[in-house]
Amino acid sequence: MQAFPAPSFGKVKLRPLSRKDARILQRLLEADREWLKPWEASTPGIRYPVNARAMVSNLLYHERKQTGLAFVILYEGSVVGQLNVANILHGSVSSATIGYWIAKEYAGRNITPYAVALAIDHLFDALALHRVEIDIRPENTASIRVVEKLGLRKEGLKERFIHIDGAWRDHFVFAITREERSDTMLNRLANTQLK
């Protein structure tokens, strides 16, 4: 499924995830553990730190099954976060869900909106999907700003949707369909400058 050029714009690039990325992702996740903890999925009944090697293996498994895509987010050539596309469905549903995180020191610099815009454009243009969804905890104001900048539509609330930080957490649902995208997502960000 990954016979395509890596999406990029300016200093921001999405590079396909590889096993060798596990080490740098582990360092980033450990350095920002407390900052990411309220947003990172957890497994009920199991308390353990994130294992990037297992995470990478799982994401690459879904890529081989053609139900997911996994990228590292690069800024000026350095890995600063990770973006994954899950639940890729074709046919009558033709949709996918995007999830992402970025290292704390790079947050608030408009890197994430560009990374998400690149991913959505890729899903609509290269994979010909019809709908893209992003689920965000109501408390995650930074991620809500990302989808607002991109003009995604708020659809509602999924109650107790994802297990995070020891409990089932509610998530707002934001989405966009091919028909709603009159221009590329990158062009929607034309007035936003990277710091």
PDB file of N, CA and C in Angstrom, residues 1-2 5 8 11 29-30 34 45 52 64 84 93-94 96-97 112 117 146 150 157-158 174 179 187 190 192 195:
ATOM      1  N   MET A   1       0.816  -1.192   0.000  1.00  0.00           N
ATOM      2  CA  MET A   1       0.000   0.000   0.000  1.00  0.00           C
ATOM      3  C   MET A   1       0.863   1.260   0.000  1.00  0.00           C
ATOM      4  N   GLN A   2       2.161   1.179   0.274  1.00  0.00           N
ATOM      5  CA  GLN A   2       2.982   2.369   0.422  1.00  0.00           C
ATOM      6  C   GLN A   2       3.838   2.682  -0.792  1.00  0.00           C
ATOM      7  N   PRO A   5       5.169   8.671  -2.873  1.00  0.00           N
ATOM      8  CA  PRO A   5       6.182   9.537  -2.272  1.00  0.00           C
ATOM      9  C   PRO A   5       5.725  10.004  -0.889  1.00  0.00           C
ATOM     10  N   SER A   8       4.948  15.821   1.967  1.00  0.00           N
ATOM     11  CA  SER A   8       5.734  16.853   2.644  1.00  0.00           C
ATOM     12  C   SER A   8       5.256  18.238   2.243  1.00  0.00           C
ATOM     13  N   LYS A  11       8.969  22.489   5.904  1.00  0.00           N
ATOM     14  CA  LYS A  11       9.822  21.794   6.871  1.00  0.00           C
ATOM     15  C   LYS A  11       9.171  20.538   7.449  1.00  0.00           C
ATOM     16  N   LEU A  29       8.759   9.336  23.659  1.00  0.00           N
ATOM     17  CA  LEU A  29       7.644   8.960  24.532  1.00  0.00           C
ATOM     18  C   LEU A  29       8.048   8.972  26.002  1.00  0.00           C
ATOM     19  N   GLU A  30       9.250   8.501  26.304  1.00  0.00           N
ATOM     20  CA  GLU A  30       9.717   8.505  27.690  1.00  0.00           C
ATOM     21  C   GLU A  30       9.971   9.920  28.183  1.00  0.00           C
ATOM     22  N   GLU A  34       4.660  12.186  30.986  1.00  0.00           N
ATOM     23  CA  GLU A  34       3.600  12.860  31.750  1.00  0.00           C
ATOM     24  C   GLU A  34       2.764  13.773  30.866  1.00  0.00           C
ATOM     25  N   GLY A  45      -6.486  -2.749  32.897  1.00  0.00           N
ATOM     26  CA  GLY A  45      -5.896  -3.721  33.799  1.00  0.00           C
ATOM     27  C   GLY A  45      -4.394  -3.881  33.695  1.00  0.00           C
ATOM     28  N   ALA A  52       7.686   1.250  22.516  1.00  0.00           N
ATOM     29  CA  ALA A  52       7.672   1.715  21.126  1.00  0.00           C
ATOM     30  C   ALA A  52       7.913   0.582  20.144  1.00  0.00           C
ATOM     31  N   ARG A  64       0.638  -3.970   6.737  1.00  0.00           N
ATOM     32  CA  ARG A  64       0.714  -5.155   5.871  1.00  0.00           C
ATOM     33  C   ARG A  64      -0.677  -5.699   5.548  1.00  0.00           C
ATOM     34  N   ASN A  84      -0.691   8.033  12.713  1.00  0.00           N
ATOM     35  CA  ASN A  84      -1.143   6.765  12.150  1.00  0.00           C
ATOM     36  C   ASN A  84      -2.556   6.896  11.606  1.00  0.00           C
ATOM     37  N   VAL A  93     -17.979   1.835   2.599  1.00  0.00           N
ATOM     38  CA  VAL A  93     -17.652   2.714   3.729  1.00  0.00           C
ATOM     39  C   VAL A  93     -16.566   3.708   3.334  1.00  0.00           C
ATOM     40  N   SER A  94     -15.466   3.255   2.784  1.00  0.00           N
ATOM     41  CA  SER A  94     -14.380   4.088   2.257  1.00  0.00           C
ATOM     42  C   SER A  94     -13.959   5.196   3.226  1.00  0.00           C
ATOM     43  N   ALA A  96     -11.361   6.214   7.032  1.00  0.00           N
ATOM     44  CA  ALA A  96     -10.228   5.924   7.905  1.00  0.00           C
ATOM     45  C   ALA A  96     -10.260   6.884   9.088  1.00  0.00           C
ATOM     46  N   THR A  97      -9.492   6.539  10.120  1.00  0.00           N
ATOM     47  CA  THR A  97      -9.368   7.364  11.316  1.00  0.00           C
ATOM     48  C   THR A  97      -7.904   7.728  11.508  1.00  0.00           C
ATOM     49  N   THR A 112       1.805  20.037  13.678  1.00  0.00           N
ATOM     50  CA  THR A 112       0.742  19.032  13.661  1.00  0.00           C
ATOM     51  C   THR A 112      -0.343  19.345  12.636  1.00  0.00           C
ATOM     52  N   ALA A 117      -2.913  17.680   7.717  1.00  0.00           N
ATOM     53  CA  ALA A 117      -3.352  18.095   6.375  1.00  0.00           C
ATOM     54  C   ALA A 117      -2.727  17.210   5.307  1.00  0.00           C
ATOM     55  N   VAL A 146      -6.239  21.963  16.223  1.00  0.00           N
ATOM     56  CA  VAL A 146      -5.732  21.405  14.961  1.00  0.00           C
ATOM     57  C   VAL A 146      -6.883  21.164  13.992  1.00  0.00           C
ATOM     58  N   LEU A 150      -8.198  23.119  10.346  1.00  0.00           N
ATOM     59  CA  LEU A 150      -8.396  22.387   9.097  1.00  0.00           C
ATOM     60  C   LEU A 150      -9.850  22.393   8.628  1.00  0.00           C
ATOM     61  N   LEU A 157     -20.276  13.226  20.247  1.00  0.00           N
ATOM     62  CA  LEU A 157     -19.470  12.666  21.331  1.00  0.00           C
ATOM     63  C   LEU A 157     -19.625  11.150  21.365  1.00  0.00           C
ATOM     64  N   LYS A 158     -18.492  10.461  21.428  1.00  0.00           N
ATOM     65  CA  LYS A 158     -18.496   9.015  21.668  1.00  0.00           C
ATOM     66  C   LYS A 158     -18.193   8.843  23.157  1.00  0.00           C
ATOM     67  N   PHE A 174     -14.619  14.358  15.028  1.00  0.00           N
ATOM     68  CA  PHE A 174     -14.490  15.361  13.969  1.00  0.00           C
ATOM     69  C   PHE A 174     -14.284  14.607  12.667  1.00  0.00           C
ATOM     70  N   GLU A 179     -16.523  15.411  -0.398  1.00  0.00           N
ATOM     71  CA  GLU A 179     -17.362  16.494  -0.923  1.00  0.00           C
ATOM     72  C   GLU A 179     -17.153  17.804  -0.175  1.00  0.00           C
ATOM     73  N   ASN A 187      -3.959  23.841   1.281  1.00  0.00           N
ATOM     74  CA  ASN A 187      -4.403  25.176   0.890  1.00  0.00           C
ATOM     75  C   ASN A 187      -5.282  25.813   1.955  1.00  0.00           C
ATOM     76  N   ALA A 190      -3.148  27.878   4.140  1.00  0.00           N
ATOM     77  CA  ALA A 190      -2.302  28.835   3.420  1.00  0.00           C
ATOM     78  C   ALA A 190      -1.943  30.059   4.255  1.00  0.00           C
ATOM     79  N   THR A 192      -1.554  30.088   7.512  1.00  0.00           N
ATOM     80  CA  THR A 192      -0.860  29.689   8.738  1.00  0.00           C
ATOM     81  C   THR A 192       0.621  29.507   8.421  1.00  0.00           C
ATOM     82  N   LYS A 195       6.375  28.465  12.586  1.00  0.00           N
ATOM     83  CA  LYS A 195       7.267  29.334  13.370  1.00  0.00           C
ATOM     84  C   LYS A 195       8.699  28.933  13.157  1.00  0.00           C
TER      85      LYS A 195
END
